[in-house]
Short mmCIF file of C-alpha atoms in Angstrom, two decimals:
data_model
loop_
_atom_site.label_atom_id
_atom_site.label_comp_id
_atom_site.label_asym_id
_atom_site.label_seq_id
_atom_site.Cartn_x
_atom_site.Cartn_y
_atom_site.Cartn_z
CA UNK Q 1 56.64 17.98 -56.49
CA UNK Q 2 58.25 20.98 -55.20
CA UNK Q 3 58.62 24.08 -56.65
CA UNK Q 4 59.35 27.73 -54.92
CA UNK Q 5 56.48 29.17 -54.78
CA UNK Q 6 55.72 32.14 -57.22
CA UNK Q 7 56.92 35.65 -55.87
CA UNK Q 8 53.21 37.18 -55.42
CA UNK Q 9 53.10 38.90 -52.03
CA UNK Q 10 49.58 40.78 -50.66
CA UNK Q 11 50.47 44.57 -51.13
CA UNK Q 12 50.17 45.80 -46.85
CA UNK Q 13 53.41 43.50 -46.93
CA UNK Q 14 55.23 44.75 -50.12
CA UNK Q 15 57.94 47.11 -48.62
CA UNK Q 16 59.68 43.81 -47.54
CA UNK Q 17 61.98 41.63 -49.90
CA UNK Q 18 60.16 38.41 -48.97
CA UNK Q 19 62.02 35.60 -51.56
CA UNK Q 20 63.61 38.63 -53.60
CA UNK Q 21 67.51 37.37 -53.44
CA UNK Q 22 67.14 33.78 -54.40
CA UNK Q 23 69.87 31.84 -52.60
CA UNK Q 24 72.92 31.75 -54.18
CA UNK Q 25 74.13 28.54 -55.94
CA UNK Q 26 76.85 26.26 -55.51
CA UNK Q 27 79.28 27.71 -58.29
CA UNK Q 28 78.40 31.45 -56.38
CA UNK Q 29 78.82 29.99 -52.97
CA UNK Q 30 81.97 28.69 -54.04
CA UNK Q 31 83.72 31.76 -55.05
CA UNK Q 32 82.86 33.52 -51.60
CA UNK Q 33 84.40 30.86 -50.31
CA UNK Q 34 87.91 30.68 -52.39
CA UNK Q 35 88.13 34.78 -50.80
CA UNK Q 36 87.89 33.01 -46.86
CA UNK Q 37 84.42 34.15 -46.44
CA UNK Q 38 83.18 31.67 -43.80
CA UNK Q 39 79.51 32.46 -43.71
CA UNK Q 40 79.00 31.65 -47.40
CA UNK Q 41 81.40 28.17 -46.39
CA UNK Q 42 78.27 27.63 -44.15
CA UNK Q 43 75.65 28.19 -46.83
CA UNK Q 44 77.56 25.75 -48.94
CA UNK Q 45 77.81 23.39 -46.37
CA UNK Q 46 73.79 23.38 -45.87
CA UNK Q 47 73.20 23.13 -49.75
CA UNK Q 48 75.88 19.76 -50.51
CA UNK Q 49 76.14 17.70 -47.20
CA UNK Q 50 72.97 15.90 -47.57
CA UNK Q 51 74.62 14.42 -50.53
CA UNK Q 52 77.77 14.89 -49.49
CA UNK Q 53 77.31 12.37 -46.28
CA UNK Q 54 74.78 9.79 -48.08
CA UNK Q 55 76.95 9.29 -50.35
CA UNK Q 56 79.96 9.15 -48.18
CA UNK Q 57 77.89 6.98 -46.37
CA UNK Q 58 76.87 4.27 -48.79
CA UNK Q 59 80.35 3.76 -50.11
CA UNK Q 60 81.66 3.06 -46.50
CA UNK Q 61 78.34 1.21 -45.07
CA UNK Q 62 79.74 3.05 -41.42
CA UNK Q 63 77.95 6.06 -40.07
CA UNK Q 64 81.11 7.14 -37.79
CA UNK Q 65 83.57 6.89 -40.95
CA UNK Q 66 81.14 8.60 -42.78
CA UNK Q 67 81.17 11.39 -40.36
CA UNK Q 68 85.09 11.54 -40.21
CA UNK Q 69 85.65 11.38 -44.10
CA UNK Q 70 82.73 13.53 -44.73
CA UNK Q 71 84.39 16.50 -42.05
CA UNK Q 72 87.79 15.53 -44.10
CA UNK Q 73 85.44 16.49 -47.57
CA UNK Q 74 84.48 19.51 -46.23
CA UNK Q 75 87.51 21.12 -44.86
CA UNK Q 76 89.64 20.06 -47.98
CA UNK Q 77 86.34 22.23 -49.91
CA UNK Q 78 87.61 24.93 -47.85
CA UNK Q 79 91.07 24.58 -47.98
CA UNK Q 80 91.27 23.83 -51.82
CA UNK Q 81 88.29 26.05 -53.24
CA UNK Q 82 90.72 28.83 -54.40
CA UNK Q 83 91.80 25.82 -57.30
CA UNK Q 84 88.33 24.45 -58.13
CA UNK Q 85 88.19 25.73 -62.01
CA UNK Q 86 84.59 26.12 -63.42
CA UNK Q 87 85.52 25.76 -66.77
CA UNK Q 88 85.80 21.63 -66.07
CA UNK Q 89 82.55 21.13 -64.28
CA UNK Q 90 80.44 22.45 -61.65
CA UNK Q 91 80.91 23.50 -58.42
CA UNK Q 92 78.61 20.50 -57.13
CA UNK Q 93 80.98 17.80 -59.38
CA UNK Q 94 84.01 19.11 -58.07
CA UNK Q 95 82.77 18.35 -54.30
CA UNK Q 96 81.50 15.44 -54.84
CA UNK Q 97 84.22 14.10 -56.90
CA UNK Q 98 86.50 14.89 -53.98
CA UNK Q 99 83.56 13.27 -51.77
CA UNK Q 100 83.65 9.52 -54.07
CA UNK Q 101 87.25 9.67 -54.02
CA UNK Q 102 88.03 10.27 -50.34
CA UNK Q 103 85.40 7.80 -49.40
CA UNK Q 104 86.99 5.15 -52.22
CA UNK Q 105 90.39 5.83 -50.68
CA UNK Q 106 89.04 5.45 -47.07
CA UNK Q 107 87.64 2.11 -48.16
CA UNK Q 108 90.42 0.40 -49.66
CA UNK Q 109 93.55 1.57 -46.98
CA UNK Q 110 90.74 0.60 -44.28
CA UNK Q 111 88.32 -2.27 -45.31
CA UNK Q 112 88.67 -5.34 -46.93
CA UNK Q 113 85.62 -6.10 -49.51
CA UNK Q 114 84.28 -9.33 -47.04
CA UNK Q 115 84.42 -6.85 -44.37
CA UNK Q 116 82.69 -4.24 -45.77
CA UNK Q 117 80.03 -7.03 -47.38
CA UNK Q 118 79.44 -8.33 -43.91
CA UNK Q 119 78.55 -4.55 -42.74
CA UNK Q 120 75.87 -4.04 -45.48
CA UNK Q 121 73.01 -5.68 -43.31
CA UNK Q 122 73.85 -3.28 -39.87
CA UNK Q 123 73.51 -0.15 -42.67
CA UNK Q 124 70.24 0.02 -43.24
CA UNK Q 125 69.84 0.72 -39.58
CA UNK Q 126 68.84 4.43 -40.11
CA UNK Q 127 67.93 6.90 -37.59
CA UNK Q 128 63.86 7.48 -38.45
CA UNK Q 129 65.48 11.44 -39.18
CA UNK Q 130 67.50 10.12 -41.83
CA UNK Q 131 64.76 8.06 -43.58
CA UNK Q 132 62.72 10.78 -43.60
CA UNK Q 133 64.43 13.36 -44.90
CA UNK Q 134 65.78 10.72 -47.62
CA UNK Q 135 62.44 10.14 -49.01
CA UNK Q 136 61.49 13.43 -49.27
CA UNK Q 137 64.71 15.26 -50.11
CA UNK Q 138 65.67 12.50 -52.88
CA UNK Q 139 62.30 12.10 -54.47
CA UNK Q 140 62.79 14.35 -57.91
CA UNK Q 141 66.66 13.47 -58.44
CA UNK Q 142 66.48 9.70 -57.46
CA UNK Q 143 63.71 9.93 -59.56
CA UNK Q 144 66.04 11.10 -62.45
CA UNK Q 145 68.96 9.33 -61.50
CA UNK Q 146 67.14 6.00 -61.68
CA UNK Q 147 64.78 6.51 -64.40
CA UNK Q 148 68.87 6.93 -66.60
CA UNK Q 149 70.10 3.79 -65.40
CA UNK Q 150 67.06 2.12 -66.15
CA UNK Q 151 67.96 3.22 -69.50
CA UNK Q 152 71.37 1.51 -69.62
CA UNK Q 153 71.97 -2.72 -70.26
CA UNK Q 154 72.43 -4.73 -67.33
CA UNK Q 155 75.59 -5.43 -67.48
CA UNK Q 156 76.58 -0.84 -68.16
CA UNK Q 157 74.61 -0.24 -64.89
CA UNK Q 158 76.42 -3.41 -62.70
CA UNK Q 159 80.16 -1.99 -63.73
CA UNK Q 160 78.65 1.53 -62.80
CA UNK Q 161 76.87 0.80 -59.68
CA UNK Q 162 79.22 -1.40 -58.25
CA UNK Q 163 81.71 0.85 -58.66
CA UNK Q 164 80.71 4.60 -57.95
CA UNK Q 165 77.90 2.73 -54.83
CA UNK Q 166 80.31 0.20 -53.25
CA UNK Q 167 84.20 1.92 -54.16
CA UNK Q 168 84.71 -1.57 -56.15
CA UNK Q 169 87.87 -1.24 -58.49
CA UNK Q 170 86.79 -2.16 -62.12
CA UNK Q 171 89.19 -5.22 -62.03
CA UNK Q 172 86.97 -6.38 -58.52
CA UNK Q 173 84.15 -5.66 -60.94
CA UNK Q 174 85.38 -7.64 -63.61
CA UNK Q 175 85.47 -10.35 -60.77
CA UNK Q 176 81.99 -9.41 -59.40
CA UNK Q 177 80.34 -10.34 -62.52
CA UNK Q 178 82.55 -12.53 -64.39
CA UNK Q 179 83.23 -10.42 -67.35
CA UNK Q 180 86.52 -9.96 -69.12
CA UNK Q 181 88.31 -7.07 -68.02
CA UNK Q 182 87.92 -5.01 -71.54
CA UNK Q 183 84.37 -5.22 -71.27
CA UNK Q 184 83.82 -4.21 -68.26
CA UNK Q 185 86.17 -0.60 -69.20
CA UNK Q 186 83.91 -0.60 -71.72
CA UNK Q 187 80.15 -0.99 -69.89
CA UNK Q 188 81.72 1.66 -67.78
CA UNK Q 189 82.77 3.96 -70.47
CA UNK Q 190 79.44 3.04 -72.67
CA UNK Q 191 77.22 3.46 -69.48
CA UNK Q 192 78.57 6.56 -68.43
CA UNK Q 193 78.35 8.26 -71.67
CA UNK Q 194 74.68 7.18 -71.91
CA UNK Q 195 73.48 8.37 -68.59
CA UNK Q 196 75.59 11.78 -68.99
CA UNK Q 197 73.09 11.63 -72.81
CA UNK Q 198 70.06 10.85 -70.46
CA UNK Q 199 71.04 13.39 -67.29
CA UNK Q 200 72.05 16.55 -69.97
CA UNK Q 201 75.30 16.67 -68.33
CA UNK Q 202 77.35 19.02 -70.25
CA UNK Q 203 80.99 20.80 -69.67
CA UNK Q 204 81.50 24.02 -71.65
CA UNK Q 205 84.85 25.25 -72.00
CA UNK K 1 101.01 0.91 -72.63
CA UNK K 2 99.58 2.70 -74.98
CA UNK K 3 97.80 5.74 -75.44
CA UNK K 4 94.85 4.21 -76.50
CA UNK K 5 94.69 1.30 -73.83
CA UNK K 6 94.82 3.82 -71.22
CA UNK K 7 92.59 5.91 -72.57
CA UNK K 8 90.10 3.37 -72.20
CA UNK K 9 89.92 3.84 -68.68
CA UNK K 10 88.39 7.08 -69.28
CA UNK K 11 84.96 5.44 -67.85
CA UNK K 12 86.53 3.93 -64.84
CA UNK K 13 88.98 6.94 -63.68
CA UNK K 14 85.91 8.71 -63.74
CA UNK K 15 84.14 5.79 -61.69
CA UNK K 16 87.53 6.19 -59.38
CA UNK K 17 87.64 2.39 -59.95
CA UNK K 18 91.09 2.50 -61.05
CA UNK K 19 94.24 1.87 -59.06
CA UNK K 20 96.74 4.60 -57.86
CA UNK K 21 98.93 3.91 -60.52
CA UNK K 22 96.23 4.01 -63.31
CA UNK K 23 94.64 6.73 -61.95
CA UNK K 24 98.65 8.68 -62.05
CA UNK K 25 99.04 7.77 -65.55
CA UNK K 26 95.46 8.27 -66.86
CA UNK K 27 95.80 11.87 -65.17
CA UNK K 28 99.44 12.59 -67.12
CA UNK K 29 97.40 11.22 -70.89
CA UNK K 30 94.87 13.36 -69.90
CA UNK K 31 97.56 16.59 -69.18
CA UNK K 32 98.48 15.89 -72.99
CA UNK K 33 95.55 15.50 -74.51
CA UNK K 34 92.96 18.62 -74.96
CA UNK K 35 91.03 16.28 -76.97
CA UNK K 36 90.28 13.84 -74.18
CA UNK K 37 89.42 16.61 -71.30
CA UNK K 38 86.19 17.43 -71.78
CA UNK K 39 85.14 13.33 -72.21
CA UNK K 40 86.95 13.66 -68.89
CA UNK K 41 85.09 16.31 -67.15
CA UNK K 42 81.50 15.53 -68.40
CA UNK K 43 81.96 11.76 -67.46
CA UNK K 44 83.04 13.01 -64.02
CA UNK K 45 80.44 15.68 -63.81
CA UNK K 46 77.98 12.21 -65.07
CA UNK K 47 79.77 10.15 -62.26
CA UNK K 48 79.04 12.33 -59.52
CA UNK K 49 75.26 12.91 -60.43
CA UNK K 50 74.63 9.67 -58.85
CA UNK K 51 75.29 11.01 -55.96
CA UNK K 52 71.75 12.79 -56.04
CA UNK K 53 70.36 9.62 -54.87
CA UNK K 54 71.93 9.48 -51.46
CA UNK K 55 70.78 11.62 -49.32
CA UNK K 56 71.06 11.37 -45.62
CA UNK K 57 71.40 13.78 -43.35
CA UNK K 58 74.40 13.75 -40.75
CA UNK K 59 73.66 14.35 -36.96
CA UNK K 60 73.89 18.54 -36.51
CA UNK K 61 77.07 18.45 -34.55
CA UNK K 62 78.89 17.84 -37.78
CA UNK K 63 77.68 21.32 -39.03
CA UNK K 64 79.43 22.86 -35.99
CA UNK K 65 82.61 20.32 -36.10
CA UNK K 66 83.22 21.35 -39.45
CA UNK K 67 82.51 25.10 -38.96
CA UNK K 68 85.53 24.68 -36.41
CA UNK K 69 87.86 23.20 -38.04
CA UNK K 70 87.79 25.47 -40.94
CA UNK K 71 88.37 27.93 -38.64
CA UNK K 72 91.54 27.09 -37.96
CA UNK K 73 92.40 26.08 -41.37
CA UNK K 74 94.47 27.96 -44.10
CA UNK K 75 93.08 28.34 -47.35
CA UNK K 76 95.76 27.36 -50.80
CA UNK K 77 96.72 30.13 -52.59
CA UNK K 78 95.21 30.14 -56.23
CA UNK K 79 97.50 28.63 -58.60
CA UNK K 80 99.05 30.73 -60.87
CA UNK K 81 97.27 29.51 -64.24
CA UNK K 82 94.19 29.60 -62.60
CA UNK K 83 91.92 32.61 -64.04
CA UNK K 84 88.41 33.86 -63.55
CA UNK K 85 86.17 32.70 -66.64
CA UNK K 86 82.63 33.72 -67.42
CA UNK K 87 79.81 31.06 -66.60
CA UNK K 88 78.84 29.49 -69.30
CA UNK K 89 76.80 26.64 -68.42
CA UNK K 90 73.42 26.67 -70.13
CA UNK K 91 70.75 28.67 -68.22
CA UNK K 92 67.86 25.40 -67.86
CA UNK K 93 71.21 23.82 -66.39
CA UNK K 94 71.47 26.38 -64.06
CA UNK K 95 67.56 26.87 -62.81
CA UNK K 96 67.90 23.03 -62.64
CA UNK K 97 70.45 22.82 -59.89
CA UNK K 98 69.32 26.05 -58.11
CA UNK K 99 65.87 24.73 -57.46
CA UNK K 100 67.34 21.54 -57.05
CA UNK K 101 69.80 23.43 -54.35
CA UNK K 102 66.48 25.40 -52.86
CA UNK K 103 64.99 22.61 -51.86
CA UNK K 104 68.17 20.91 -50.64
CA UNK K 105 68.76 23.40 -48.39
CA UNK K 106 65.04 24.04 -47.12
CA UNK K 107 64.78 20.37 -45.98
CA UNK K 108 68.14 20.30 -44.66
CA UNK K 109 67.24 22.68 -42.52
CA UNK K 110 63.88 20.64 -41.14
CA UNK K 111 65.49 17.84 -40.86
CA UNK K 112 68.51 19.20 -38.19
CA UNK K 113 65.72 20.33 -36.74
CA UNK K 114 64.09 17.10 -36.23
CA UNK K 115 67.06 15.91 -34.85
CA UNK K 116 67.66 18.58 -32.53
CA UNK K 117 64.34 17.62 -30.85
CA UNK K 118 65.51 13.60 -30.73
CA UNK K 119 68.49 15.23 -28.41
CA UNK K 120 65.92 17.47 -26.63
CA UNK K 121 63.85 14.40 -26.24
CA UNK K 122 66.50 12.25 -24.39
CA UNK K 123 67.04 15.34 -21.35
CA UNK K 124 63.72 14.77 -20.41
CA UNK K 125 63.56 11.18 -20.14
CA UNK K 126 62.20 10.83 -16.77
CA UNK K 127 59.19 13.37 -17.46
CA UNK K 128 57.22 10.99 -19.52
CA UNK K 129 54.41 13.58 -20.10
CA UNK K 130 56.58 15.42 -21.95
CA UNK K 131 58.22 13.00 -23.55
CA UNK K 132 54.96 11.72 -25.02
CA UNK K 133 53.83 14.84 -25.90
CA UNK K 134 57.58 15.36 -27.79
CA UNK K 135 57.06 12.17 -29.83
CA UNK K 136 53.61 12.97 -30.71
CA UNK K 137 55.32 15.94 -32.32
CA UNK K 138 57.74 14.09 -33.67
CA UNK K 139 55.27 11.58 -35.35
CA UNK K 140 53.24 14.56 -36.34
CA UNK K 141 56.48 16.19 -38.08
CA UNK K 142 57.66 12.83 -39.71
CA UNK K 143 54.02 12.25 -41.10
CA UNK K 144 53.85 15.71 -42.83
CA UNK K 145 57.52 15.67 -44.04
CA UNK K 146 56.71 12.01 -45.62
CA UNK K 147 53.29 13.44 -47.20
CA UNK K 148 53.11 12.67 -51.26
CA UNK K 149 51.41 16.21 -51.49
CA UNK K 150 55.03 17.99 -50.15
CA UNK K 151 55.50 20.98 -51.15
CA UNK K 152 58.77 22.86 -49.96
CA UNK K 153 59.22 26.93 -50.26
CA UNK K 154 61.79 28.94 -48.70
CA UNK K 155 62.74 32.41 -48.48
CA UNK K 156 65.68 34.32 -46.84
CA UNK K 157 65.42 36.36 -43.80
CA UNK K 158 66.34 40.10 -43.64
CA UNK K 159 69.50 39.85 -40.80
CA UNK K 160 70.46 36.61 -42.55
CA UNK K 161 69.14 33.02 -42.18
CA UNK K 162 66.19 31.25 -44.09
CA UNK K 163 62.69 30.08 -43.57
CA UNK K 164 61.57 26.75 -44.49
CA UNK K 165 58.02 25.87 -45.08
CA UNK K 166 56.77 21.94 -45.83
CA UNK K 167 52.99 22.47 -46.76
CA UNK K 168 50.84 19.24 -47.10
CA UNK K 169 47.57 19.71 -48.17
CA UNK K 170 46.54 16.08 -46.89
CA UNK K 171 47.91 17.01 -43.55
CA UNK K 172 46.91 20.38 -43.27
CA UNK K 173 49.71 21.38 -41.56
CA UNK K 174 53.79 22.82 -42.75
CA UNK K 175 56.61 21.99 -41.06
CA UNK K 176 58.14 25.32 -40.23
CA UNK K 177 62.19 26.01 -39.86
CA UNK K 178 62.93 28.87 -38.73
CA UNK K 179 67.16 29.81 -38.96
CA UNK K 180 68.23 32.82 -37.82
CA UNK K 181 71.91 33.51 -38.20
CA UNK K 182 71.38 36.01 -35.39
CA UNK K 183 68.78 36.15 -32.32
CA UNK K 184 66.38 38.84 -31.95
CA UNK K 185 67.74 42.04 -29.84
CA UNK K 186 67.42 41.74 -25.90
CA UNK K 187 64.08 41.64 -24.64
CA UNK K 188 62.94 40.96 -28.51
CA UNK K 189 61.57 37.72 -30.09
CA UNK K 190 60.29 35.86 -33.31
CA UNK K 191 56.95 35.87 -34.03
CA UNK K 192 55.47 33.43 -37.25
CA UNK K 193 51.97 34.65 -39.46
CA UNK K 194 50.21 33.37 -41.65
CA UNK K 195 48.20 35.86 -43.55
CA UNK K 196 45.27 34.59 -46.19
CA UNK K 197 44.52 37.45 -49.05
CA UNK K 198 44.71 41.31 -47.79
CA UNK K 199 43.04 40.19 -44.36
CA UNK K 200 45.03 40.61 -41.51
CA UNK K 201 48.15 38.20 -40.53
CA UNK K 202 47.25 35.80 -37.81
CA UNK K 203 49.18 34.84 -35.13
CA UNK K 204 51.28 30.79 -35.80
CA UNK K 205 53.54 30.52 -32.65
CA UNK K 206 55.49 33.50 -30.67
CA UNK K 207 59.69 32.10 -30.10
CA UNK K 208 61.15 32.82 -26.51
CA UNK K 209 63.02 35.69 -26.72
CA UNK K 210 66.17 35.91 -27.97
CA UNK K 211 65.80 32.52 -29.78
CA UNK K 212 67.49 32.00 -33.63
CA UNK K 213 65.81 29.00 -34.56
CA UNK K 214 63.33 26.59 -34.48
CA UNK K 215 61.41 23.65 -36.34
CA UNK K 216 57.53 23.44 -35.24
CA UNK K 217 54.66 22.00 -36.83
CA UNK K 218 52.30 24.70 -37.86
CA UNK K 219 48.64 23.24 -39.01
CA UNK K 220 46.34 25.46 -41.19
CA UNK K 221 49.67 26.58 -42.95
CA UNK K 222 48.04 25.53 -46.35
CA UNK K 223 45.06 27.29 -47.40
CA UNK K 224 47.31 30.94 -46.88
CA UNK K 225 49.13 33.41 -49.22
CA UNK K 226 51.64 34.09 -47.56
CA UNK K 227 54.20 32.80 -43.89
CA UNK K 228 55.63 35.40 -42.42
CA UNK K 229 58.10 36.06 -39.57
CA UNK K 230 58.60 39.28 -37.14
CA UNK K 231 60.77 40.54 -34.95
CA UNK K 232 58.18 41.73 -32.27
CA UNK K 233 58.56 42.09 -28.38
CA UNK K 234 59.04 39.34 -26.02
CA UNK K 235 55.74 37.12 -25.68
CA UNK K 236 54.29 38.63 -29.48
CA UNK K 237 52.37 41.38 -30.54
CA UNK K 238 48.50 41.16 -31.98
CA UNK K 239 50.09 42.28 -35.46
CA UNK K 240 53.26 42.27 -37.15
CA UNK K 241 55.27 44.95 -36.24
CA UNK K 242 59.12 44.56 -38.21
CA UNK K 243 58.55 42.04 -41.00
CA UNK K 244 61.93 40.07 -41.66
CA UNK K 245 61.10 37.44 -44.03
CA UNK K 246 57.63 36.09 -46.19
CA UNK K 247 57.80 32.66 -47.63
CA UNK K 248 55.11 33.32 -50.29
CA UNK K 249 52.75 29.80 -50.34
CA UNK K 250 51.25 30.11 -53.58
#
């Protein structure tokens, strides 16, 4: 759907660098953040917040708590930016890993599984602007993730999504799916390997 | 637990589906196993891509709160062992992230603007005519943003900030989000323009003097070549004086 327009400009405005300097990617911004650049942090925030907040909210179900945890995560990103290691993955992956772990930790600390299940119904009440933005912005990336999830076996897909999106431990997933523990561990690993190949994730050390 | 057993947790670890004890054991295992590291990093990278399907825009106040908290928070010193390394990731993957990021930033800006509108709307609840007008604009914004042929384009502003134009041919209109880092100097204002071919720039709206950001619907943007923003004397000019941003539309 969306591509940046070609850098073509009419001659009478050619003195102006329209899209001359491309927006920095998360890795570039994080390097600046590591040097204490608060403006770069603001730009990094804009770049990642819909997915950070979306992810936390999906795991926690509760918008108010999700806001709180999102704030903790972003401050953590600022605080520890100096320790991000580019050799171990992308900046966004690092940020989402922090976000996911914080969300899961919060779920385990504060909410029994039963509470969370009851909140599922409530969670679908989004504000209208959320829905609009979700609908448009997520489309491209969502399609790719969904396409790749569709390529998994049923058990692989359920094991991966129950753990990631609901924050269940592999033991809870085994209970929910009535599957043996070693099988669930294997399916999580196999499922992620297939997803990795489908999404083309690579880490070049 | 043997090494083989603990390594079988790599998937569960990448999904944060292990308990604290298992997490510590696994991380100890990986620290001693160079060969395992790449697999762990790749599977964690893969798991984090699942976040791509979880978009949701938080209330705009969160940004201010986070930035304020950051201003009060001291950063950790770098680890001794951390050394800068060349970014060796494939160009293809960089490009994919880059385009996705650009779209993300643009949409976020537009979303935050719509939310700001909702807040504004509450303040004028007594004035029903104003409210009705705001609702109409909001509905129009939503119709454009939800259009199946929406194309999002964005460009930086000279002096800091960003202009994003989300256009739909079907709706014959665009949602424009302008967010400058700083307001124009006293007595001056941002003015928006659409430009077709080599023809004169057509006025697309003037912001109130000193205002640094806006989100608004601009009719008829699709079909033009360039969307531009300039700094003008308060009230606007008949043609652009000092252009500070251009978004190519084709």
